[in-house]
Amino acid sequence: MNNFEFKNPTKIIFGKDEIAKLANEIPDNAKVLMLYGGGSIKKNGIYKQVKDALSVFDIVEFAGIPSNPEYEILMEALEIIKAQNITFLLAVGGGSVIDGTKFLSAAAKYEGETPWDLLAQRKPVFNGLPFGTVLTLPATGSEMNGGFVITRRETKEKLATGGPALFPQFSILDPQVISSIPQNQIANGLADSFTHVLEQYMTFPNQSLLQDRFAESILQTIVEVAPVIMNDATDYDAAANFMWSCTMALNGLIGQGVSQDWAIHMMGHELTALFGIDHAQTLAIVAPSHYRYNIESKKEKLAQYAERVWGITEGTIEEKSNAGIEKTEDFFHSLGIKTKLSEYTEDYENAAGIIENRFIERGWKGIGEHGKVSPGDVATLLR
Ligand code: NZQ
């Protein structure tokens, strides 16, 4: 196991009707900016629960943060933060609203030329406006980590960064919010969290017995609850297990002391930036090809995964690892998620070349756990 330092300061408040506790978590004299997305919280009652809980606070609202939160729109919120001397941010939404809020937390304290540099220069963020979250969509783990991803429409870029200042002070997780999520977004949440675990796990074996078992248990839980929650989003026990699995998949714990991959996300973000494909769908497109292309360096871990997560005990390491990839693809299909770029767009011919050039321009010479997947490899496996 590699050396590590681990600190996760986010307080999790988990369970039925816990949104009512919101006021306890925000400083008494705070001037709050409440941020949310396209309005689903007004239809499902979450908006009212938040407003009722915060009735004694001075609250300004900013609505309309879109999926894959856009820089241009967030800059409008930054104006409000400055003009109205906002002291606390409250994200009420899924990963997009939370990531947008993290960007604003950092941008409000940023002293450089333009806040886009936070992303372009990928410098760790050590100073931010305090913020909390009410999670409405389990998927990204953003509610308990310090990372965020922002899209810039004019340049068709989608970049990620983060830092120790960008962990939420608290996150409220009430699994009942899941009952109003459309089935395709539940599928996205399952695929996204599943792939988060894979990115930290599917490297090479014998690094950490415990982290492997943590990862495998999250994967098994997601596989077990997936058909239940896809069939009935009001099943509270399935919703609770789904929600907590998503948070545990990317709150830092399972990645401590082990090499991580993240190549799937790096390629996937480009597909969203170029084609507007949902984040989780891009992961399902890239993951099987990434594993097939890099099977030599990943086959031991793929075989372990096939055995422990999918119960495949027969065959050679190669046979098991291939079966593990097939099971992964089948799992995405079982969620109604397609795994080929050509099934999302007809315009895919040039994508691999564009992404190769972008990786070269950014100096991403080698990605993955060994830093050996070159821009050329990226283009080949995407093709
Ligand atoms: O806009 P609203 O009205 O809120 O509707 C949203 C949106 O249309 C809807 N929704 C959310 N909660 C709902 C609901 N509809 C009904 N009932 C509810 N309770 O769902 C749609 C998708 O929401 P969004 O927040 O975009 O989805 P998600 O949570 O998947 O977030 C995706 C973003 O997170 C980034 C992705 O790149 C993408 O930009 N990620 C962030 C990560 C992180 N910070 O650690 C890691 C991830 O891998 C990912 O990259």
Short mmCIF file of N, CA, C and O and ligand atoms in Angstrom, two decimals, residues 36-41 44 46 65-69 92-99 102 135-142 145-151 158 177-182 185 188-189 192 196 250 262 265 269 272 279-280 283, ligand 1:
data_model
loop_
_atom_site.label_atom_id
_atom_site.label_comp_id
_atom_site.label_asym_id
_atom_site.label_seq_id
_atom_site.Cartn_x
_atom_site.Cartn_y
_atom_site.Cartn_z
N TYR A 36 -29.82 26.26 -7.64
CA TYR A 36 -30.46 25.03 -8.11
C TYR A 36 -30.52 24.98 -9.63
O TYR A 36 -30.03 25.89 -10.31
N GLY A 37 -31.12 23.92 -10.14
CA GLY A 37 -31.06 23.66 -11.58
C GLY A 37 -32.29 24.14 -12.32
O GLY A 37 -32.79 25.26 -12.11
N GLY A 38 -32.82 23.27 -13.16
CA GLY A 38 -33.88 23.67 -14.07
C GLY A 38 -35.27 23.65 -13.49
O GLY A 38 -36.25 23.82 -14.22
N GLY A 39 -35.42 23.41 -12.21
CA GLY A 39 -36.74 23.54 -11.61
C GLY A 39 -37.36 22.25 -11.12
O GLY A 39 -38.48 22.28 -10.59
N SER A 40 -36.67 21.11 -11.23
CA SER A 40 -37.28 19.87 -10.73
C SER A 40 -37.59 19.99 -9.24
O SER A 40 -38.59 19.43 -8.77
N ILE A 41 -36.80 20.76 -8.51
CA ILE A 41 -37.05 20.84 -7.05
C ILE A 41 -38.36 21.56 -6.73
O ILE A 41 -38.89 21.41 -5.64
N ASN A 44 -41.06 18.57 -7.18
CA ASN A 44 -41.06 17.41 -6.28
C ASN A 44 -41.11 17.78 -4.79
O ASN A 44 -41.01 16.90 -3.93
N ILE A 46 -38.96 19.51 -2.95
CA ILE A 46 -37.70 19.73 -2.24
C ILE A 46 -37.48 21.23 -2.00
O ILE A 46 -37.02 21.65 -0.92
N ILE A 65 -29.00 26.43 -13.22
CA ILE A 65 -27.70 25.79 -13.51
C ILE A 65 -28.01 24.52 -14.31
O ILE A 65 -28.72 23.63 -13.84
N PRO A 66 -27.48 24.43 -15.53
CA PRO A 66 -27.85 23.28 -16.37
C PRO A 66 -26.99 22.05 -16.09
O PRO A 66 -25.95 22.16 -15.43
N SER A 67 -27.41 20.91 -16.59
CA SER A 67 -26.56 19.72 -16.54
C SER A 67 -25.26 20.04 -17.25
O SER A 67 -25.27 20.76 -18.26
N ASN A 68 -24.16 19.50 -16.77
CA ASN A 68 -22.83 19.90 -17.23
C ASN A 68 -22.72 21.42 -17.06
O ASN A 68 -22.80 22.17 -18.03
N PRO A 69 -22.59 21.88 -15.81
CA PRO A 69 -22.74 23.30 -15.49
C PRO A 69 -21.83 24.19 -16.34
O PRO A 69 -20.67 23.88 -16.54
N VAL A 92 -28.69 22.98 -4.07
CA VAL A 92 -29.81 22.04 -3.94
C VAL A 92 -29.96 21.37 -5.31
O VAL A 92 -30.55 21.95 -6.23
N GLY A 93 -29.38 20.19 -5.47
CA GLY A 93 -29.43 19.56 -6.78
C GLY A 93 -28.55 18.34 -6.87
O GLY A 93 -28.09 17.80 -5.86
N GLY A 94 -28.28 17.96 -8.12
CA GLY A 94 -27.39 16.84 -8.40
C GLY A 94 -25.95 17.33 -8.57
O GLY A 94 -25.60 18.44 -8.15
N GLY A 95 -25.15 16.51 -9.23
CA GLY A 95 -23.73 16.83 -9.39
C GLY A 95 -23.51 18.16 -10.10
O GLY A 95 -22.57 18.90 -9.77
N SER A 96 -24.37 18.49 -11.04
CA SER A 96 -24.15 19.72 -11.80
C SER A 96 -24.31 20.95 -10.93
O SER A 96 -23.49 21.88 -10.99
N VAL A 97 -25.35 20.98 -10.13
CA VAL A 97 -25.57 22.15 -9.25
C VAL A 97 -24.45 22.20 -8.19
O VAL A 97 -23.91 23.27 -7.89
N ILE A 98 -24.10 21.05 -7.66
CA ILE A 98 -23.05 21.03 -6.62
C ILE A 98 -21.70 21.45 -7.22
O ILE A 98 -20.98 22.26 -6.63
N ASP A 99 -21.38 20.92 -8.39
CA ASP A 99 -20.11 21.32 -9.02
C ASP A 99 -20.09 22.81 -9.35
O ASP A 99 -19.08 23.49 -9.16
N LYS A 102 -19.37 24.63 -6.25
CA LYS A 102 -17.95 24.55 -5.87
C LYS A 102 -17.12 25.54 -6.69
O LYS A 102 -16.23 26.21 -6.16
N LEU A 135 -28.54 17.07 -1.50
CA LEU A 135 -28.39 16.24 -2.70
C LEU A 135 -29.76 15.78 -3.20
O LEU A 135 -30.55 15.25 -2.42
N THR A 136 -30.02 15.96 -4.50
CA THR A 136 -31.30 15.50 -5.05
C THR A 136 -31.13 14.33 -6.03
O THR A 136 -32.13 13.76 -6.46
N LEU A 137 -29.89 14.02 -6.39
CA LEU A 137 -29.66 12.95 -7.38
C LEU A 137 -28.36 12.23 -7.04
O LEU A 137 -27.28 12.80 -7.21
N PRO A 138 -28.44 10.99 -6.57
CA PRO A 138 -27.21 10.26 -6.27
C PRO A 138 -26.51 9.87 -7.57
O PRO A 138 -27.14 9.34 -8.47
N ALA A 139 -25.23 10.11 -7.66
CA ALA A 139 -24.47 9.75 -8.86
C ALA A 139 -23.00 10.07 -8.67
O ALA A 139 -22.15 9.19 -8.61
N THR A 140 -22.70 11.37 -8.58
CA THR A 140 -21.32 11.83 -8.76
C THR A 140 -20.43 11.69 -7.53
O THR A 140 -19.21 11.67 -7.66
N GLY A 141 -21.01 11.70 -6.34
CA GLY A 141 -20.19 11.75 -5.12
C GLY A 141 -19.73 13.16 -4.79
O GLY A 141 -19.07 13.39 -3.79
N SER A 142 -20.11 14.12 -5.61
CA SER A 142 -19.67 15.50 -5.41
C SER A 142 -20.08 16.03 -4.03
O SER A 142 -19.43 16.93 -3.49
N ASN A 145 -16.95 15.18 -1.82
CA ASN A 145 -15.56 15.28 -2.27
C ASN A 145 -15.24 16.74 -2.63
O ASN A 145 -16.11 17.61 -2.56
N GLY A 146 -14.00 16.98 -2.98
CA GLY A 146 -13.56 18.35 -3.24
C GLY A 146 -13.33 18.65 -4.71
O GLY A 146 -12.66 19.62 -5.06
N GLY A 147 -13.90 17.81 -5.59
CA GLY A 147 -13.68 18.00 -7.03
C GLY A 147 -14.87 18.63 -7.73
O GLY A 147 -15.99 18.57 -7.22
N PHE A 148 -14.64 19.24 -8.88
CA PHE A 148 -15.75 19.74 -9.69
C PHE A 148 -15.38 19.77 -11.16
O PHE A 148 -14.20 19.80 -11.51
N VAL A 149 -16.40 19.76 -12.01
CA VAL A 149 -16.20 19.71 -13.46
C VAL A 149 -17.09 20.79 -14.10
O VAL A 149 -18.29 20.83 -13.84
N ILE A 150 -16.49 21.63 -14.93
CA ILE A 150 -17.24 22.74 -15.54
C ILE A 150 -17.07 22.71 -17.06
O ILE A 150 -16.01 22.37 -17.58
N THR A 151 -18.15 23.07 -17.74
CA THR A 151 -18.14 23.08 -19.20
C THR A 151 -18.12 24.52 -19.71
O THR A 151 -18.74 25.40 -19.11
N LYS A 158 -14.57 20.78 -21.39
CA LYS A 158 -15.11 20.36 -20.10
C LYS A 158 -13.91 19.96 -19.24
O LYS A 158 -13.23 18.98 -19.55
N VAL A 177 -35.71 11.63 -1.95
CA VAL A 177 -35.66 12.51 -3.13
C VAL A 177 -35.61 11.70 -4.42
O VAL A 177 -35.95 12.19 -5.50
N ILE A 178 -35.19 10.43 -4.30
CA ILE A 178 -35.00 9.61 -5.51
C ILE A 178 -36.33 9.30 -6.20
O ILE A 178 -36.37 9.08 -7.41
N SER A 179 -37.42 9.33 -5.44
CA SER A 179 -38.70 8.90 -6.01
C SER A 179 -39.13 9.73 -7.22
O SER A 179 -39.87 9.24 -8.07
N SER A 180 -38.64 10.97 -7.34
CA SER A 180 -39.07 11.79 -8.50
C SER A 180 -38.05 11.80 -9.64
O SER A 180 -38.26 12.47 -10.66
N ILE A 181 -36.95 11.08 -9.50
CA ILE A 181 -35.92 11.13 -10.55
C ILE A 181 -36.34 10.29 -11.75
O ILE A 181 -36.74 9.12 -11.57
N PRO A 182 -36.27 10.84 -12.97
CA PRO A 182 -36.63 10.03 -14.15
C PRO A 182 -35.71 8.80 -14.26
O PRO A 182 -34.55 8.85 -13.86
N GLN A 185 -32.16 9.04 -15.52
CA GLN A 185 -31.18 9.67 -14.63
C GLN A 185 -30.79 8.72 -13.49
O GLN A 185 -29.66 8.77 -13.00
N ASN A 188 -28.24 6.66 -15.08
CA ASN A 188 -26.98 7.41 -15.14
C ASN A 188 -26.26 7.36 -13.79
O ASN A 188 -25.04 7.18 -13.73
N GLY A 189 -27.02 7.54 -12.72
CA GLY A 189 -26.41 7.53 -11.38
C GLY A 189 -25.77 6.18 -11.07
O GLY A 189 -24.68 6.12 -10.50
N ASP A 192 -22.63 5.88 -13.35
CA ASP A 192 -21.58 6.82 -12.95
C ASP A 192 -20.87 6.32 -11.70
O ASP A 192 -19.63 6.23 -11.65
N HIS A 196 -17.04 5.11 -11.16
CA HIS A 196 -16.13 5.75 -10.19
C HIS A 196 -15.33 4.70 -9.43
O HIS A 196 -14.13 4.86 -9.20
N LEU A 250 -17.10 7.80 -4.31
CA LEU A 250 -16.15 8.86 -4.67
C LEU A 250 -15.99 9.90 -3.54
O LEU A 250 -16.01 11.10 -3.77
N TRP A 262 -8.61 6.71 -14.01
CA TRP A 262 -9.33 7.93 -14.42
C TRP A 262 -9.24 8.25 -15.91
O TRP A 262 -9.70 9.31 -16.34
N HIS A 265 -12.79 8.72 -17.47
CA HIS A 265 -13.39 10.04 -17.26
C HIS A 265 -12.76 11.09 -18.16
O HIS A 265 -13.45 11.97 -18.69
N HIS A 269 -15.26 12.99 -20.63
CA HIS A 269 -15.55 14.43 -20.57
C HIS A 269 -15.47 15.07 -21.96
O HIS A 269 -16.23 15.98 -22.29
N THR A 272 -18.71 14.43 -23.84
CA THR A 272 -19.78 15.35 -23.43
C THR A 272 -19.53 16.73 -24.03
O THR A 272 -20.45 17.37 -24.55
N HIS A 279 -22.97 12.55 -19.02
CA HIS A 279 -21.70 12.11 -18.46
C HIS A 279 -21.63 10.59 -18.30
O HIS A 279 -20.68 9.93 -18.76
N ALA A 280 -22.64 10.01 -17.65
CA ALA A 280 -22.59 8.57 -17.36
C ALA A 280 -22.59 7.76 -18.65
O ALA A 280 -21.93 6.71 -18.74
N LEU A 283 -19.18 7.40 -20.06
CA LEU A 283 -18.35 6.42 -19.34
C LEU A 283 -18.65 5.01 -19.83
O LEU A 283 -17.75 4.18 -20.00
O1 NZQ B 1 -31.88 20.75 -13.40
P1 NZQ B 1 -32.78 20.05 -12.47
O2 NZQ B 1 -34.17 20.59 -12.49
O3 NZQ B 1 -32.20 19.95 -11.07
O4 NZQ B 1 -32.97 18.55 -13.02
C1 NZQ B 1 -31.93 17.59 -12.96
C2 NZQ B 1 -31.24 17.38 -14.31
O5 NZQ B 1 -32.12 17.59 -15.36
C3 NZQ B 1 -32.55 16.23 -12.71
N1 NZQ B 1 -32.79 15.96 -11.29
C4 NZQ B 1 -31.93 16.07 -10.27
N2 NZQ B 1 -32.51 15.67 -9.12
C5 NZQ B 1 -33.79 15.33 -9.43
C6 NZQ B 1 -33.97 15.53 -10.81
N3 NZQ B 1 -35.16 15.30 -11.42
C7 NZQ B 1 -36.17 14.86 -10.66
N4 NZQ B 1 -36.06 14.63 -9.32
C8 NZQ B 1 -34.90 14.85 -8.67
N5 NZQ B 1 -34.78 14.59 -7.36
O6 NZQ B 1 -31.57 15.32 -13.21
C9 NZQ B 1 -30.89 15.91 -14.31
C10 NZQ B 1 -29.42 15.64 -14.21
O7 NZQ B 1 -28.85 16.32 -13.10
P2 NZQ B 1 -27.27 16.54 -13.00
O8 NZQ B 1 -26.99 17.25 -11.72
O9 NZQ B 1 -26.75 17.12 -14.26
O10 NZQ B 1 -26.73 15.03 -12.94
P3 NZQ B 1 -25.49 14.41 -12.22
O11 NZQ B 1 -25.69 14.35 -10.75
O12 NZQ B 1 -25.25 13.13 -12.93
O13 NZQ B 1 -24.27 15.41 -12.47
C11 NZQ B 1 -23.53 15.39 -13.67
C12 NZQ B 1 -22.38 16.37 -13.59
O14 NZQ B 1 -21.45 16.01 -12.54
C13 NZQ B 1 -20.12 15.91 -13.08
C14 NZQ B 1 -20.39 15.48 -14.50
O15 NZQ B 1 -19.27 15.66 -15.32
C15 NZQ B 1 -21.57 16.36 -14.88
O16 NZQ B 1 -21.14 17.64 -15.22
N6 NZQ B 1 -19.31 15.01 -12.27
C16 NZQ B 1 -18.82 15.46 -11.10
C17 NZQ B 1 -18.00 14.69 -10.31
C18 NZQ B 1 -17.48 15.20 -9.03
N7 NZQ B 1 -17.69 16.47 -8.70
O17 NZQ B 1 -16.83 14.47 -8.27
C19 NZQ B 1 -17.57 13.34 -10.71
C20 NZQ B 1 -18.43 12.77 -11.79
O18 NZQ B 1 -17.82 11.72 -12.43
C21 NZQ B 1 -18.83 13.76 -12.82
O19 NZQ B 1 -17.77 14.06 -13.71
#
